[in-house]
Coordinates of C-alpha atoms in Angstrom, one line a residue:
X1 CA -28.5 18.7 -2.0
X2 CA -29.6 22.4 -1.9
X3 CA -33.4 21.6 -3.1
X4 CA -32.9 18.1 -0.6
X5 CA -32.0 20.5 2.2
X6 CA -33.9 23.4 2.7
X7 CA -31.0 24.7 5.3
X8 CA -27.8 24.9 3.5
X9 CA -27.5 27.7 1.9
X10 CA -23.8 27.1 0.4
X11 CA -22.1 24.7 -1.2
X12 CA -18.3 24.8 -2.2
X13 CA -17.7 22.4 -5.3
X14 CA -14.5 20.7 -5.9
X15 CA -10.9 21.9 -4.3
X16 CA -12.1 23.3 -0.8
X17 CA -8.8 25.0 0.8
X18 CA -8.9 28.7 -1.4
X19 CA -12.2 29.5 -1.9
X20 CA -13.5 28.5 1.7
X21 CA -10.6 30.7 2.8
X22 CA -12.1 33.4 1.0
X23 CA -15.2 32.5 2.1
X24 CA -14.6 32.9 5.6
X25 CA -12.8 35.9 5.1
X26 CA -15.1 38.0 2.9
X27 CA -18.9 36.3 5.5
X28 CA -16.7 37.5 9.0
X29 CA -16.1 40.7 7.1
X30 CA -19.7 41.4 6.7
X31 CA -18.8 41.2 3.0
X32 CA -21.6 40.0 0.2
X33 CA -18.6 39.4 -1.7
X34 CA -18.6 36.2 -1.2
X35 CA -22.0 35.2 -3.2
X36 CA -19.9 35.9 -6.3
X37 CA -16.8 33.6 -5.6
X38 CA -16.4 30.7 -8.5
X39 CA -16.6 27.2 -6.5
X40 CA -19.9 28.0 -4.8
X41 CA -23.1 27.1 -5.7
X42 CA -25.7 28.9 -3.1
X43 CA -29.4 29.8 -2.2
X44 CA -30.5 33.2 -2.7
X45 CA -33.4 35.0 -0.5
X46 CA -35.9 34.2 -2.8
X47 CA -35.4 30.1 -3.3
X48 CA -33.3 30.7 -6.4
X49 CA -30.3 28.5 -6.5
X50 CA -27.3 30.1 -7.9
X51 CA -24.0 28.0 -9.5
X52 CA -21.2 30.1 -10.1
X53 CA -17.8 29.5 -12.4
X54 CA -15.6 26.5 -11.3
X55 CA -13.0 27.4 -9.6
X56 CA -9.6 26.9 -10.8
X57 CA -6.9 24.3 -10.2
X58 CA -5.0 26.2 -7.1
X59 CA -1.2 26.3 -6.9
X60 CA -0.2 23.2 -4.5
X61 CA 2.6 25.5 -3.0
X62 CA 0.2 27.9 -1.6
X63 CA -1.1 25.2 0.7
X64 CA 0.0 25.7 4.1
X65 CA 1.7 22.4 5.9
X66 CA -0.8 21.0 7.7
X67 CA 2.3 19.7 10.5
X68 CA 4.2 21.1 13.2
X69 CA 2.3 23.7 15.1
X70 CA 0.8 21.2 17.7
X71 CA 2.4 18.1 19.1
X72 CA 2.1 15.4 17.0
X73 CA 0.0 12.5 17.8
X74 CA 1.5 9.2 19.1
X75 CA 1.8 6.2 17.0
X76 CA -0.6 7.4 14.1
X77 CA -0.4 7.5 10.8
X78 CA 0.1 10.9 9.3
X79 CA -1.2 11.5 5.6
X80 CA 1.0 13.5 3.4
X81 CA 0.1 14.8 -0.1
X82 CA 2.9 15.6 -2.8
X83 CA 0.6 16.0 -5.9
X84 CA -3.1 16.2 -7.1
X85 CA -4.8 14.5 -9.6
X86 CA -3.9 11.3 -12.0
X87 CA -3.4 10.6 -15.8
X88 CA -5.7 7.4 -15.7
X89 CA -9.9 7.3 -16.5
X90 CA -10.4 4.5 -13.8
X91 CA -14.2 4.6 -13.8
X92 CA -14.8 4.0 -10.2
X93 CA -12.5 6.8 -9.2
X94 CA -13.2 10.5 -9.0
X95 CA -9.3 11.7 -9.4
X96 CA -10.3 10.4 -13.4
X97 CA -12.4 13.4 -13.6
X98 CA -9.6 15.8 -12.7
X99 CA -7.7 17.1 -15.6
X100 CA -4.0 17.1 -15.5
X101 CA -1.7 16.7 -12.1
X102 CA -0.5 19.4 -10.5
X103 CA 3.0 18.8 -8.1
X104 CA 4.5 20.4 -5.1
X105 CA 7.8 22.0 -5.6
X106 CA 10.6 19.5 -5.1
X107 CA 12.6 21.9 -2.1
X108 CA 9.4 22.0 -0.1
X109 CA 9.1 18.4 -0.7
X110 CA 12.2 17.2 0.7
X111 CA 11.7 20.0 3.8
X112 CA 8.5 18.6 4.7
X113 CA 9.6 14.6 4.1
X114 CA 13.0 16.0 6.7
X115 CA 10.6 17.2 9.1
X116 CA 8.9 13.7 9.6
X117 CA 12.0 12.2 9.2
X118 CA 13.3 14.1 12.6
X119 CA 10.1 13.4 14.2
X120 CA 10.9 9.9 13.6
X121 CA 7.0 9.2 12.7
X122 CA 6.0 5.5 12.4
X123 CA 4.5 6.0 9.3
X124 CA 3.5 8.4 6.6
X125 CA 1.3 7.6 4.2
X126 CA 1.4 9.2 0.9
X127 CA -2.6 10.1 -0.6
X128 CA -0.9 11.2 -4.3
X129 CA -3.9 8.9 -6.3
X130 CA -0.9 7.7 -8.6
X131 CA 2.8 8.3 -6.7
X132 CA 5.0 7.4 -9.8
X133 CA 3.4 8.6 -12.5
X134 CA 6.1 11.1 -12.6
X135 CA 9.3 9.5 -13.1
X136 CA 11.3 12.3 -12.0
X137 CA 9.3 13.3 -9.1
X138 CA 8.8 10.0 -7.7
X139 CA 12.9 9.2 -7.9
X140 CA 13.3 12.7 -6.3
X141 CA 11.3 11.3 -3.3
X142 CA 12.5 7.7 -3.3
X143 CA 16.1 9.2 -3.4
X144 CA 15.8 11.2 -0.9
X145 CA 14.2 8.9 1.4
X146 CA 16.8 6.5 0.9
X147 CA 19.5 9.4 1.6
X148 CA 18.7 10.4 4.5
X149 CA 16.7 6.9 6.4
X150 CA 15.9 7.5 10.2
X151 CA 16.3 4.0 10.2
X152 CA 12.6 4.0 11.8
X153 CA 10.0 5.7 9.5
X154 CA 8.0 3.5 7.3
X155 CA 6.8 5.6 3.7
X156 CA 3.5 4.1 1.9
X157 CA 2.8 4.6 -1.7
X158 CA 0.1 3.9 -3.6
X159 CA 1.7 3.3 -7.5
X160 CA 1.1 1.7 -10.7
X161 CA 3.3 -0.9 -11.2
X162 CA 3.6 -0.9 -14.9
X163 CA 5.5 2.5 -15.3
X164 CA 8.3 1.4 -12.9
X165 CA 11.6 1.2 -15.1
X166 CA 14.3 -0.8 -14.1
X167 CA 16.4 2.4 -12.8
X168 CA 13.2 2.9 -10.4
X169 CA 14.0 -1.1 -9.4
X170 CA 17.6 -0.6 -9.3
X171 CA 17.2 2.4 -7.0
X172 CA 14.7 0.9 -4.6
X173 CA 16.4 -2.3 -3.6
X174 CA 19.5 -0.5 -2.5
X175 CA 16.2 1.2 0.8
X176 CA 16.6 -0.5 4.0
X177 CA 14.0 -3.2 4.2
X178 CA 10.7 -1.5 6.0
X179 CA 11.4 2.0 4.5
X180 CA 9.3 1.8 2.0
X181 CA 5.5 0.1 2.3
X182 CA 4.0 0.5 -1.7
X183 CA 0.6 -0.8 -2.3
X184 CA -0.7 -1.9 -6.3
X185 CA -4.0 -1.6 -7.0
X186 CA -4.5 -4.6 -9.8
X187 CA -8.6 -4.7 -9.3
X188 CA -8.8 -8.0 -11.2
X189 CA -7.3 -9.9 -14.2
X190 CA -9.8 -10.0 -16.8
X191 CA -9.2 -7.9 -20.1
X192 CA -12.4 -7.4 -20.5
X193 CA -13.5 -5.8 -17.1
X194 CA -10.3 -3.5 -17.3
X195 CA -11.2 -2.6 -20.7
X196 CA -15.0 -1.8 -18.5
X197 CA -13.1 0.8 -16.3
X198 CA -10.6 2.6 -18.6
X199 CA -8.2 1.0 -16.4
X200 CA -5.7 0.0 -19.3
X201 CA -3.4 -2.0 -17.4
X202 CA -1.5 -5.4 -18.2
X203 CA -1.0 -7.3 -15.5
X204 CA 1.3 -9.8 -17.5
X205 CA 3.5 -6.5 -17.3
X206 CA 2.5 -5.8 -13.7
X207 CA 3.6 -9.6 -12.2
X208 CA 7.0 -8.8 -14.6
X209 CA 7.5 -5.3 -12.4
X210 CA 6.1 -6.7 -8.6
X211 CA 8.2 -10.2 -9.0
X212 CA 11.6 -7.3 -9.9
X213 CA 10.4 -5.8 -6.6
X214 CA 10.3 -9.2 -4.7
X215 CA 14.1 -10.1 -5.2
X216 CA 15.4 -8.0 -3.2
X217 CA 12.8 -8.6 0.0
X218 CA 13.3 -5.1 1.0
X219 CA 9.3 -4.0 0.2
X220 CA 6.3 -4.6 1.5
X221 CA 3.5 -5.2 -1.0
X222 CA 0.3 -4.8 -1.0
X223 CA -2.2 -5.9 -3.7
X224 CA -5.7 -5.2 -4.3
X225 CA -8.4 -6.8 -6.0
X226 CA -11.7 -5.0 -6.5
X227 CA -15.4 -7.0 -6.0
X228 CA -18.5 -6.0 -8.1
X229 CA -17.0 -4.8 -11.2
X230 CA -18.5 -5.0 -14.9
X231 CA -18.2 -8.1 -16.7
X232 CA -16.9 -10.1 -13.6
X233 CA -18.9 -12.8 -12.5
X234 CA -18.2 -15.3 -9.6
X235 CA -15.5 -17.8 -11.4
X236 CA -14.1 -14.8 -13.0
X237 CA -13.1 -13.4 -9.6
X238 CA -11.8 -16.7 -8.1
X239 CA -9.2 -16.5 -11.5
X240 CA -8.8 -13.0 -10.2
X241 CA -7.8 -14.1 -6.4
X242 CA -5.5 -17.0 -7.9
X243 CA -3.7 -15.0 -10.3
X244 CA -3.1 -12.5 -7.4
X245 CA -2.7 -14.8 -4.9
X246 CA 0.2 -17.1 -6.5
X247 CA 2.3 -13.6 -6.4
X248 CA 2.7 -13.9 -2.9
X249 CA 1.4 -10.3 -1.6
X250 CA 2.7 -9.6 2.1
X251 CA -1.1 -8.2 2.1
X252 CA -3.8 -8.8 -0.3
X253 CA -6.7 -6.9 -0.1
X254 CA -10.3 -7.6 -1.0
X255 CA -12.7 -4.6 -1.7
X256 CA -16.3 -4.0 -3.0
X257 CA -16.8 -1.2 -5.2
X258 CA -18.2 2.1 -4.3
X259 CA -20.3 4.0 -6.7
X260 CA -18.8 7.2 -5.7
X261 CA -20.9 10.4 -7.0
X262 CA -19.5 11.7 -9.8
X263 CA -18.1 8.8 -10.8
X264 CA -18.4 6.9 -14.3
X265 CA -19.3 3.4 -13.0
X266 CA -22.2 5.5 -11.0
X267 CA -23.3 7.4 -14.3
X268 CA -23.1 3.5 -15.9
X269 CA -24.6 1.9 -13.2
X270 CA -28.1 0.7 -15.2
X271 CA -25.6 -0.3 -18.0
X272 CA -23.5 -2.8 -16.6
X273 CA -26.9 -3.6 -14.0
X274 CA -25.2 -2.7 -10.7
X275 CA -26.9 -2.1 -7.9
X276 CA -25.9 -0.3 -5.2
X277 CA -26.3 0.9 -1.1
X278 CA -28.3 4.4 -2.0
X279 CA -26.7 5.7 1.4
X280 CA -22.6 6.3 1.6
X281 CA -20.9 4.4 1.5
X282 CA -22.7 3.5 -1.9
X283 CA -21.2 0.1 -1.7
X284 CA -22.4 -2.5 -4.2
X285 CA -25.2 -5.0 -3.8
X286 CA -25.0 -7.0 -6.4
X287 CA -24.6 -7.1 -10.4
X288 CA -26.4 -8.1 -13.9
X289 CA -22.9 -10.9 -13.3
X290 CA -22.8 -11.0 -9.7
X291 CA -26.3 -12.1 -7.3
X292 CA -26.3 -10.8 -4.0
X293 CA -25.3 -14.1 -2.6
X294 CA -22.5 -14.3 -4.2
X295 CA -21.0 -11.2 -3.1
X296 CA -22.0 -12.8 0.5
X297 CA -19.6 -15.6 -0.5
X298 CA -17.0 -13.0 -1.6
X299 CA -17.6 -11.3 1.9
X300 CA -16.9 -14.6 3.9
X301 CA -13.8 -14.9 1.6
X302 CA -12.5 -11.4 2.0
X303 CA -13.0 -11.9 6.0
X304 CA -10.4 -15.4 6.1
X305 CA -7.8 -13.9 4.2
X306 CA -8.0 -10.7 6.7
X307 CA -7.7 -13.1 9.6
X308 CA -5.8 -15.6 8.3
X309 CA -3.3 -14.4 5.4
X310 CA -3.2 -10.8 6.4
X311 CA -2.9 -11.1 10.1
X312 CA -1.0 -13.5 9.8
X313 CA -2.0 -16.6 11.7
X314 CA -1.7 -19.0 9.3
X315 CA 1.0 -17.5 6.4
X316 CA 2.6 -20.9 5.6
X317 CA 0.1 -22.8 6.8
X318 CA -2.4 -21.7 3.5
X319 CA 0.6 -21.7 1.6
X320 CA 1.9 -25.2 1.8
X321 CA -1.7 -26.4 1.6
X322 CA -2.5 -24.0 -1.8
X323 CA 0.2 -26.2 -2.9
X324 CA -1.7 -29.5 -3.8
X325 CA -5.7 -28.2 -3.5
X326 CA -7.9 -27.0 -6.7
X327 CA -7.1 -23.1 -5.8
X328 CA -6.2 -21.0 -3.0
X329 CA -9.5 -19.1 -3.8
X330 CA -11.7 -22.4 -3.6
X331 CA -9.3 -22.8 -0.1
X332 CA -10.6 -19.8 1.3
X333 CA -14.3 -19.9 0.5
X334 CA -14.2 -23.0 2.2
X335 CA -12.7 -22.1 5.3
X336 CA -15.3 -18.8 5.0
X337 CA -18.3 -21.8 4.8
X338 CA -16.9 -23.5 7.7
X339 CA -15.8 -20.0 9.5
X340 CA -19.3 -19.0 9.5
X341 CA -21.1 -22.3 10.5
X342 CA -19.0 -22.2 13.7
X343 CA -20.3 -19.0 14.1
X344 CA -18.0 -17.2 13.5
X345 CA -20.3 -14.1 12.5
X346 CA -21.7 -13.8 15.3
X347 CA -18.9 -14.6 17.9
X348 CA -15.9 -12.9 18.8
X349 CA -13.0 -15.6 18.1
X350 CA -9.9 -14.8 20.2
X351 CA -6.5 -15.2 18.8
X352 CA -6.0 -18.4 19.9
X353 CA -9.7 -19.2 19.2
X354 CA -9.0 -18.6 15.7
X355 CA -6.3 -20.4 15.6
X356 CA -8.0 -23.5 17.2
X357 CA -11.0 -23.3 14.8
X358 CA -8.3 -23.4 11.7
X359 CA -7.1 -26.4 12.7
X360 CA -10.4 -27.9 13.0
X361 CA -11.6 -26.9 9.5
X362 CA -7.9 -28.6 8.6
X363 CA -8.8 -32.0 10.0
X364 CA -12.4 -32.2 7.0
X365 CA -9.6 -31.8 4.1
X366 CA -9.0 -34.6 2.5
X367 CA -5.0 -34.8 3.6
X368 CA -2.8 -37.7 3.7
X369 CA -1.3 -38.3 7.1
X370 CA 2.5 -36.7 6.4
X371 CA 0.1 -33.6 4.5
X372 CA -2.2 -33.2 8.0
X373 CA 1.4 -33.8 10.1
X374 CA 3.1 -31.0 8.2
X375 CA -0.1 -28.6 8.2
X376 CA -0.4 -28.4 11.8
X377 CA 3.2 -27.9 12.4
X378 CA 3.0 -25.0 10.0
X379 CA 0.2 -24.1 11.8
X380 CA 2.7 -23.8 15.8
X381 CA 5.5 -22.2 13.7
X382 CA 2.8 -19.5 12.3
X383 CA 1.6 -18.7 15.7
X384 CA 4.8 -19.0 17.0
X385 CA 6.2 -16.7 14.4
X386 CA 3.5 -13.6 15.1
X387 CA 3.2 -14.6 18.7
X388 CA 5.5 -15.4 22.0
X389 CA 2.2 -17.7 22.8
X390 CA 2.5 -19.4 25.9
X391 CA -1.3 -21.5 25.5
X392 CA -0.4 -23.1 22.6
X393 CA -4.0 -25.0 21.6
X394 CA -3.1 -28.8 22.5
X395 CA -4.3 -30.1 19.3
X396 CA -1.2 -28.3 17.7
X397 CA 1.5 -30.6 19.8
X398 CA 3.1 -28.4 21.3
X399 CA 6.8 -29.5 21.9
X400 CA 9.0 -27.3 24.3
X401 CA 12.7 -28.3 23.2
X402 CA 14.1 -28.7 27.1
X403 CA 13.1 -27.4 30.5
X404 CA 14.1 -24.5 31.9
X405 CA 17.4 -24.9 33.2
X406 CA 18.3 -26.5 29.6
X407 CA 16.5 -23.7 27.7
X408 CA 18.5 -20.8 29.9
X409 CA 21.9 -22.3 29.9
X410 CA 20.9 -22.9 25.8
X411 CA 20.3 -18.8 25.3
X412 CA 22.6 -18.0 27.1
X413 CA 25.3 -20.3 25.3
X414 CA 23.8 -18.3 22.3
X415 CA 24.9 -15.8 23.7
X416 CA 21.5 -14.2 24.7
X417 CA 20.2 -11.4 27.3
X418 CA 18.1 -13.3 29.8
X419 CA 15.6 -10.5 29.6
X420 CA 15.0 -10.8 25.8
X421 CA 11.7 -12.6 25.1
X422 CA 12.3 -15.6 23.3
X423 CA 10.7 -19.1 23.3
X424 CA 12.3 -22.5 21.7
X425 CA 10.0 -25.2 20.1
X426 CA 10.7 -29.0 18.4
X427 CA 9.0 -29.5 15.1
X428 CA 8.7 -32.7 13.6
X429 CA 9.3 -31.1 10.1
X430 CA 11.9 -29.1 8.2
X431 CA 9.8 -25.8 8.9
X432 CA 12.5 -23.1 8.4
X433 CA 13.6 -24.5 5.0
X434 CA 10.0 -25.2 3.8
X435 CA 8.8 -20.8 5.4
X436 CA 12.3 -20.1 2.9
X437 CA 11.1 -21.6 -0.2
X438 CA 7.6 -23.3 -0.9
X439 CA 9.1 -25.8 -3.2
X440 CA 11.3 -27.4 -0.6
X441 CA 10.7 -30.9 0.0
X442 CA 9.3 -31.8 3.6
X443 CA 11.5 -34.0 5.3
X444 CA 10.1 -35.1 8.8
X445 CA 13.0 -35.0 11.1
X446 CA 13.3 -33.1 14.8
X447 CA 14.1 -29.6 13.5
X448 CA 14.9 -26.8 17.3
X449 CA 13.6 -23.9 16.2
X450 CA 14.9 -20.5 18.2
X451 CA 12.0 -17.3 18.1
X452 CA 13.1 -14.1 19.1
X453 CA 10.7 -11.6 19.8
X454 CA 12.9 -8.9 20.2
X455 CA 14.1 -8.8 17.2
X456 CA 11.5 -8.6 14.7
X457 CA 11.8 -8.7 10.7
X458 CA 11.2 -5.1 9.4
X459 CA 8.5 -6.3 6.3
X460 CA 6.4 -8.5 8.1
X461 CA 7.1 -8.0 12.2
X462 CA 7.5 -12.0 12.6
X463 CA 10.1 -12.8 15.2
X464 CA 13.3 -13.2 13.5
X465 CA 13.8 -17.9 13.8
X466 CA 17.0 -19.4 14.1
X467 CA 17.1 -23.3 13.7
X468 CA 19.5 -25.2 16.6
X469 CA 21.2 -28.0 16.3

């Protein structure tokens, strides 16, 4: 970097807080001793580049809490760190380069968590690389947050599901719905790929732990896959996708491999035939197992998952369709191709246009008349769950459950405040039963549903529903 950029005089390597502070103290004090600080590489007057020894890992308790001196930004995610380092050796991650894990003292963590709770911050996102790598530390934080819950704040943590014990699962089962949000990296279910990236996780064990967490219905589960990893071709990635999709995560993220400077996979890029962008963010272009055209196809799949599964504009409709089509991956792939053929990559579709386009896609599938009718009813149901939508597309056959006067009288009878945002809709199939259990048999019978938008569930933010006789 210094050779390529003659205007740069100093680089701070690794952990920066302590070194940068010492550098500024000495620089502004006109003290040339800053040239002898550990953790810097610098250019001498004669052009020679000097690399000083590395700076030892910091005592985290010496780093000040970054919040509290100024008003907190409204409605923003706040980031928080209680540990540094990671015990694992995942070859795509820079945290694998640091040996050991360091933690903030327990009393300080609790004090700072209480600050977030007192301020009623909407969401706090832990940047700890593997939040539950130390069971005692994780249990201390979870127990404190459960005991001091303010009923508002959500805490997002990146965990390794394999490490969850029954004691942890039992404790987490007592949390308020919406208190915790867990991001769990699966990355791939191909054993050869997992071995190549030195991840050393068991998908069978991960499945068992995720399903145990899901039983309490109180934690938002976010599962990740990475495309472009070594030894994973298109068909292998499709299998990984279907494996994860069957777990019904609340959010499903498809990422693409980034070959960060210093990571093991960047050093082994030639070995695995990985070609990547030379400018940040160093994202994979293709590999010897995954040609560029197939990477492009996966980009379409990613966009469809974001648009229709994670949004969620078609969550229950997708679940219904995948129950009798060949696989979830091929459904999203076909949807992506259809989206592209309709100009989706060039045009900015509105929310309702996206729903119309999805229905147009469903109309191309080899469905029976009853399957098509069920899909249409579920798509309207999905739309109304997510949004208090007055302009339902005509193709979805909107069916208000009565006149304004009748509905107003019904709302009053149900004890609903006159100003509460609600919607009554009639369906031709048992949509509420199908939403509760994917294995429920479809029954064609008039079903009247009340959607309450002032009362949304804590996990998915969908409207509260009530079936009305």
